[in-house]
Amino acid sequence: MSGTRIDKRFEELQKQGRAGLVTFLVAGDPDFDTCLECLRTLPENGADIIELGMPFSDPMADGPAIQAGSTRALQNGASMPRTLELLQRFRAGDSTTPVVLMGYYNPVYIYGVERFLDDAAEAGVDGLILVDLPPEESGEILPGAQKRGIDFIRLVTPTTDSARLPAILDGASGFLYYVSIVGITGTKAPDTGRVSKSIEALRQHSRLPVAVGFGIRNAEQAGALGPLADGIVVGSALVERIADPETRSGIPGLVAELAGALRSRNRKATS
């Protein structure tokens, strides 16, 4: 273990014998101040790791909820500098919760790779997920992320075969993000049996923690998948609620329910 915040969090979770709750919000959705307020409530209600989406105009892997979140954020002034400022403001009151920036390579490229990595590290970023950047094209950012102690988190999907897996695992750190469905985020429920078999197979090739996401919306689903994985990612269900003040007020309660479901279920022992 390299001792990053992500490593330390998964070590804590392993000792507790449970999967961690990974929560996702779009940076600046629906506006900067509201997003910051919601971010601050996540850890106190049970979120173990936060994924912060970098708003982008063409989020091709995201479902309607997260696409709408990106649109709201961009319409209200979201940008890469504002995303990093948002994290800095969050870090002023929370120095321990791991935060992962998730999104697409275009905004990073436009901002400037080296500048982005410098500013991200200074803002307190712990990990990076670039959903549209294949391993073969990651050479201009992966070494720089490693140098700055930023984990480079890879996606593994149901269609990833054994021939492709070594390339995906090369340089991966922090955790592996297992996409539980074929398609875009938040549109289908995961099949627990298939996810279980896929994670078991994945563990034969990597000792990195495995977090499952893309289709988990409620405590029942989180509780069912929790014993199989090291982390459970919930995004669309939270992003849907943040758009309206009436539903937004339910975010802390939903996070607490999700966290409670994971704390009540022991994770399968892994070698």
CSV table of C-alpha atoms in Angstrom, one decimal:
chain,number,residue,atom,x,y,z
A,1,MET,CA,0.0,0.0,0.0
A,2,SER,CA,1.3,3.5,-0.9
A,3,GLY,CA,-0.6,5.1,2.0
A,4,THR,CA,-2.9,7.4,-0.1
A,5,ARG,CA,-6.2,8.4,1.4
A,6,ILE,CA,-7.9,5.9,-0.8
A,7,ASP,CA,-5.6,3.1,0.3
A,8,LYS,CA,-6.1,4.0,4.0
A,9,ARG,CA,-9.9,4.1,3.6
A,10,PHE,CA,-10.1,0.7,2.1
A,11,GLU,CA,-7.8,-0.7,4.8
A,12,GLU,CA,-10.2,0.7,7.4
A,13,LEU,CA,-13.1,-0.8,5.6
A,14,GLN,CA,-11.4,-4.2,5.4
A,15,LYS,CA,-10.9,-4.1,9.1
A,16,GLN,CA,-14.6,-3.3,9.6
A,17,GLY,CA,-15.5,-6.2,7.3
A,18,ARG,CA,-17.8,-4.1,5.1
A,19,ALA,CA,-18.0,-2.4,1.7
A,20,GLY,CA,-17.6,1.3,1.5
A,21,LEU,CA,-20.2,3.7,0.2
A,22,VAL,CA,-18.9,5.8,-2.7
A,23,THR,CA,-21.2,8.7,-3.5
A,24,PHE,CA,-21.2,10.7,-6.8
A,25,LEU,CA,-22.3,14.3,-7.5
A,26,VAL,CA,-21.6,16.5,-10.5
A,27,ALA,CA,-19.3,19.4,-9.5
A,28,GLY,CA,-21.3,22.7,-9.5
A,29,ASP,CA,-24.7,21.0,-9.8
A,30,PRO,CA,-27.1,22.7,-9.7
A,31,ASP,CA,-24.8,25.6,-8.7
A,32,PHE,CA,-21.5,26.0,-6.8
A,33,ASP,CA,-22.9,26.9,-3.3
A,34,THR,CA,-25.6,24.2,-3.3
A,35,CYS,CA,-23.2,21.6,-4.5
A,36,LEU,CA,-20.7,22.5,-1.8
A,37,GLU,CA,-23.4,22.3,0.9
A,38,CYS,CA,-24.5,18.9,-0.3
A,39,LEU,CA,-20.9,17.6,-0.5
A,40,ARG,CA,-20.3,18.6,3.1
A,41,THR,CA,-23.2,16.4,4.2
A,42,LEU,CA,-22.0,13.3,2.5
A,43,PRO,CA,-19.3,12.1,4.9
A,44,GLU,CA,-21.3,12.9,8.0
A,45,ASN,CA,-24.1,10.7,6.8
A,46,GLY,CA,-21.9,7.7,5.9
A,47,ALA,CA,-20.2,8.3,2.6
A,48,ASP,CA,-16.7,6.8,2.7
A,49,ILE,CA,-15.4,8.1,-0.7
A,50,ILE,CA,-16.7,10.9,-2.9
A,51,GLU,CA,-16.7,10.9,-6.6
A,52,LEU,CA,-17.0,14.4,-8.1
A,53,GLY,CA,-18.0,14.6,-11.7
A,54,MET,CA,-16.2,17.0,-14.0
A,55,PRO,CA,-19.0,18.7,-16.0
A,56,PHE,CA,-18.8,18.1,-19.7
A,57,SER,CA,-21.2,18.9,-22.6
A,58,ASP,CA,-21.2,15.4,-24.1
A,59,PRO,CA,-21.1,12.8,-21.3
A,60,MET,CA,-21.6,9.8,-23.5
A,61,ALA,CA,-21.4,7.1,-20.8
A,62,ASP,CA,-23.9,8.9,-18.5
A,63,GLY,CA,-27.6,8.4,-18.3
A,64,PRO,CA,-30.3,11.1,-18.3
A,65,ALA,CA,-29.9,12.1,-14.7
A,66,ILE,CA,-26.1,12.8,-14.8
A,67,GLN,CA,-26.4,14.4,-18.3
A,68,ALA,CA,-28.9,16.8,-16.8
A,69,GLY,CA,-26.7,17.4,-13.9
A,70,SER,CA,-23.8,18.4,-16.2
A,71,THR,CA,-26.1,20.7,-18.1
A,72,ARG,CA,-27.3,22.4,-15.0
A,73,ALA,CA,-23.8,22.9,-13.7
A,74,LEU,CA,-22.5,24.3,-17.0
A,75,GLN,CA,-25.4,26.6,-17.3
A,76,ASN,CA,-24.5,28.0,-13.8
A,77,GLY,CA,-20.9,28.7,-14.5
A,78,ALA,CA,-19.2,25.3,-13.9
A,79,SER,CA,-15.7,25.0,-15.2
A,80,MET,CA,-12.5,23.1,-14.4
A,81,PRO,CA,-11.1,26.0,-12.2
A,82,ARG,CA,-14.5,26.1,-10.4
A,83,THR,CA,-14.5,22.3,-9.9
A,84,LEU,CA,-11.0,22.4,-8.3
A,85,GLU,CA,-12.1,25.4,-6.2
A,86,LEU,CA,-15.1,23.4,-5.0
A,87,LEU,CA,-12.8,20.7,-3.9
A,88,GLN,CA,-10.5,23.1,-2.1
A,89,ARG,CA,-13.5,24.6,-0.2
A,90,PHE,CA,-14.6,21.1,0.7
A,91,ARG,CA,-11.0,20.2,1.8
A,92,ALA,CA,-11.0,23.2,4.2
A,93,GLY,CA,-13.3,21.3,6.4
A,94,ASP,CA,-12.5,17.7,5.6
A,95,SER,CA,-8.9,16.5,5.2
A,96,THR,CA,-9.6,12.7,5.4
A,97,THR,CA,-12.4,11.7,3.0
A,98,PRO,CA,-11.0,10.5,-0.3
A,99,VAL,CA,-12.2,12.4,-3.3
A,100,VAL,CA,-12.0,11.1,-6.9
A,101,LEU,CA,-12.5,13.3,-10.0
A,102,MET,CA,-14.5,11.4,-12.6
A,103,GLY,CA,-15.3,12.4,-16.2
A,104,TYR,CA,-13.9,12.7,-19.7
A,105,TYR,CA,-10.5,13.5,-21.1
A,106,ASN,CA,-11.6,16.5,-23.2
A,107,PRO,CA,-11.9,19.0,-20.3
A,108,VAL,CA,-8.5,17.8,-18.9
A,109,TYR,CA,-6.8,18.1,-22.3
A,110,ILE,CA,-8.2,21.6,-22.9
A,111,TYR,CA,-7.1,22.7,-19.4
A,112,GLY,CA,-3.6,21.3,-20.0
A,113,VAL,CA,-2.6,17.9,-18.6
A,114,GLU,CA,0.4,19.1,-16.5
A,115,ARG,CA,-1.5,22.1,-15.2
A,116,PHE,CA,-4.5,20.0,-14.4
A,117,LEU,CA,-2.4,17.5,-12.4
A,118,ASP,CA,-0.6,20.2,-10.5
A,119,ASP,CA,-3.8,22.0,-9.6
A,120,ALA,CA,-5.7,18.8,-8.9
A,121,ALA,CA,-3.0,17.6,-6.5
A,122,GLU,CA,-2.9,21.0,-4.8
A,123,ALA,CA,-6.7,21.0,-4.4
A,124,GLY,CA,-6.6,17.6,-2.7
A,125,VAL,CA,-7.6,15.1,-5.4
A,126,ASP,CA,-6.9,11.5,-4.5
A,127,GLY,CA,-7.9,9.7,-7.6
A,128,LEU,CA,-8.9,10.1,-11.2
A,129,ILE,CA,-11.3,8.2,-13.5
A,130,LEU,CA,-11.3,9.1,-17.2
A,131,VAL,CA,-14.1,7.0,-18.6
A,132,ASP,CA,-13.3,7.5,-22.3
A,133,LEU,CA,-9.5,7.3,-22.1
A,134,PRO,CA,-8.3,3.8,-23.2
A,135,PRO,CA,-5.1,2.4,-21.6
A,136,GLU,CA,-3.2,2.7,-24.8
A,137,GLU,CA,-3.8,6.5,-24.8
A,138,SER,CA,-3.1,7.2,-21.1
A,139,GLY,CA,0.7,7.6,-21.4
A,140,GLU,CA,0.6,11.4,-21.3
A,141,ILE,CA,-1.3,11.6,-18.0
A,142,LEU,CA,-0.7,8.3,-16.1
A,143,PRO,CA,3.0,8.9,-15.2
A,144,GLY,CA,2.2,12.4,-14.1
A,145,ALA,CA,-0.7,11.2,-11.9
A,146,GLN,CA,1.5,8.6,-10.3
A,147,LYS,CA,4.3,11.1,-9.7
A,148,ARG,CA,1.8,13.3,-7.8
A,149,GLY,CA,0.3,10.5,-5.8
A,150,ILE,CA,-3.0,10.6,-7.6
A,151,ASP,CA,-4.5,7.1,-8.1
A,152,PHE,CA,-5.5,6.2,-11.6
A,153,ILE,CA,-8.7,4.2,-11.4
A,154,ARG,CA,-9.7,2.0,-14.2
A,155,LEU,CA,-13.1,0.8,-15.4
A,156,VAL,CA,-13.8,-2.9,-15.9
A,157,THR,CA,-17.1,-3.8,-17.7
A,158,PRO,CA,-19.1,-6.9,-18.2
A,159,THR,CA,-17.7,-7.1,-21.8
A,160,THR,CA,-14.1,-6.9,-20.7
A,161,ASP,CA,-12.4,-10.2,-21.6
A,162,SER,CA,-9.3,-11.9,-20.3
A,163,ALA,CA,-7.2,-10.7,-23.2
A,164,ARG,CA,-8.1,-7.1,-22.6
A,165,LEU,CA,-7.8,-7.2,-18.8
A,166,PRO,CA,-4.0,-7.0,-18.5
A,167,ALA,CA,-3.9,-3.6,-20.4
A,168,ILE,CA,-6.6,-2.2,-18.1
A,169,LEU,CA,-4.9,-3.3,-15.0
A,170,ASP,CA,-1.5,-1.9,-16.1
A,171,GLY,CA,-0.9,1.2,-14.0
A,172,ALA,CA,-4.2,1.0,-12.2
A,173,SER,CA,-4.2,2.0,-8.5
A,174,GLY,CA,-6.6,2.9,-5.7
A,175,PHE,CA,-9.4,0.6,-6.7
A,176,LEU,CA,-11.1,-0.9,-9.8
A,177,TYR,CA,-14.5,0.4,-10.8
A,178,TYR,CA,-16.6,-2.5,-12.0
A,179,VAL,CA,-19.4,-1.3,-14.3
A,180,SER,CA,-22.3,-3.5,-13.2
A,181,ILE,CA,-24.5,-3.1,-16.4
A,182,VAL,CA,-24.0,-2.8,-20.1
A,183,GLY,CA,-25.0,0.7,-21.1
A,184,ILE,CA,-25.2,4.1,-19.5
A,185,THR,CA,-25.4,5.1,-15.9
A,186,GLY,CA,-28.6,4.8,-13.8
A,187,THR,CA,-30.8,3.1,-16.4
A,188,LYS,CA,-30.9,-0.6,-15.4
A,189,ALA,CA,-30.5,-2.6,-12.2
A,190,PRO,CA,-27.5,-4.9,-11.8
A,191,ASP,CA,-27.9,-8.7,-11.8
A,192,THR,CA,-26.4,-9.7,-8.5
A,193,GLY,CA,-25.5,-13.2,-9.6
A,194,ARG,CA,-23.6,-12.0,-12.7
A,195,VAL,CA,-21.8,-9.2,-10.7
A,196,SER,CA,-20.7,-11.8,-8.1
A,197,LYS,CA,-19.2,-14.1,-10.8
A,198,SER,CA,-17.5,-11.2,-12.5
A,199,ILE,CA,-15.9,-9.9,-9.3
A,200,GLU,CA,-14.7,-13.3,-8.3
A,201,ALA,CA,-13.0,-13.7,-11.7
A,202,LEU,CA,-11.6,-10.2,-11.5
A,203,ARG,CA,-10.0,-10.9,-8.1
A,204,GLN,CA,-8.0,-13.7,-9.7
A,205,HIS,CA,-6.1,-11.1,-11.6
A,206,SER,CA,-5.8,-8.1,-9.2
A,207,ARG,CA,-5.6,-7.5,-5.5
A,208,LEU,CA,-7.0,-4.0,-5.9
A,209,PRO,CA,-10.3,-3.3,-4.1
A,210,VAL,CA,-13.3,-3.5,-6.4
A,211,ALA,CA,-16.1,-0.9,-6.3
A,212,VAL,CA,-19.4,-1.6,-8.2
A,213,GLY,CA,-21.5,1.1,-9.8
A,214,PHE,CA,-23.7,2.2,-12.7
A,215,GLY,CA,-27.0,0.7,-11.6
A,216,ILE,CA,-27.4,1.0,-7.8
A,217,ARG,CA,-30.1,3.3,-6.6
A,218,ASN,CA,-31.4,2.2,-3.2
A,219,ALA,CA,-30.4,0.6,0.1
A,220,GLU,CA,-31.8,-2.8,-0.9
A,221,GLN,CA,-29.6,-3.0,-4.0
A,222,ALA,CA,-26.6,-1.7,-2.0
A,223,GLY,CA,-27.2,-4.3,0.7
A,224,ALA,CA,-27.4,-7.1,-1.8
A,225,LEU,CA,-24.2,-6.2,-3.5
A,226,GLY,CA,-22.2,-5.0,-0.5
A,227,PRO,CA,-21.1,-8.5,0.6
A,228,LEU,CA,-19.6,-9.1,-2.8
A,229,ALA,CA,-17.5,-5.9,-3.3
A,230,ASP,CA,-15.2,-3.5,-1.5
A,231,GLY,CA,-17.2,-0.5,-2.5
A,232,ILE,CA,-20.7,0.4,-3.8
A,233,VAL,CA,-21.1,3.5,-6.0
A,234,VAL,CA,-24.3,5.5,-6.0
A,235,GLY,CA,-24.7,8.4,-8.4
A,236,SER,CA,-27.8,8.9,-10.4
A,237,ALA,CA,-30.1,8.5,-7.5
A,238,LEU,CA,-28.3,11.4,-5.7
A,239,VAL,CA,-28.0,13.6,-8.8
A,240,GLU,CA,-31.8,13.2,-9.5
A,241,ARG,CA,-32.5,14.6,-6.0
A,242,ILE,CA,-30.2,17.6,-6.1
A,243,ALA,CA,-32.1,19.3,-8.9
A,244,ASP,CA,-35.1,20.2,-6.7
A,245,PRO,CA,-34.9,21.8,-3.2
A,246,GLU,CA,-37.7,19.5,-2.0
A,247,THR,CA,-36.0,16.3,-3.1
A,248,ARG,CA,-32.6,17.7,-2.3
A,249,SER,CA,-33.4,17.8,1.3
A,250,GLY,CA,-33.7,14.0,1.2
A,251,ILE,CA,-30.0,13.4,0.1
A,252,PRO,CA,-28.6,13.1,3.7
A,253,GLY,CA,-31.4,10.5,4.5
A,254,LEU,CA,-30.7,8.5,1.4
A,255,VAL,CA,-27.0,8.5,2.0
A,256,ALA,CA,-27.6,7.4,5.6
A,257,GLU,CA,-29.9,4.5,4.4
A,258,LEU,CA,-27.3,3.3,1.9
A,259,ALA,CA,-24.5,3.5,4.5
A,260,GLY,CA,-26.7,1.6,7.0
A,261,ALA,CA,-27.4,-1.2,4.5
A,262,LEU,CA,-23.7,-1.6,4.0
A,263,ARG,CA,-22.8,-1.5,7.6
A,264,SER,CA,-25.4,-4.2,8.3
A,265,ARG,CA,-24.0,-6.7,5.8
A,266,ASN,CA,-20.5,-8.3,6.1
A,267,ARG,CA,-18.4,-8.4,3.0
A,268,LYS,CA,-17.2,-11.8,1.7
A,269,ALA,CA,-13.7,-12.6,2.8
A,270,THR,CA,-11.1,-12.2,0.0
A,271,SER,CA,-7.6,-13.6,-0.3
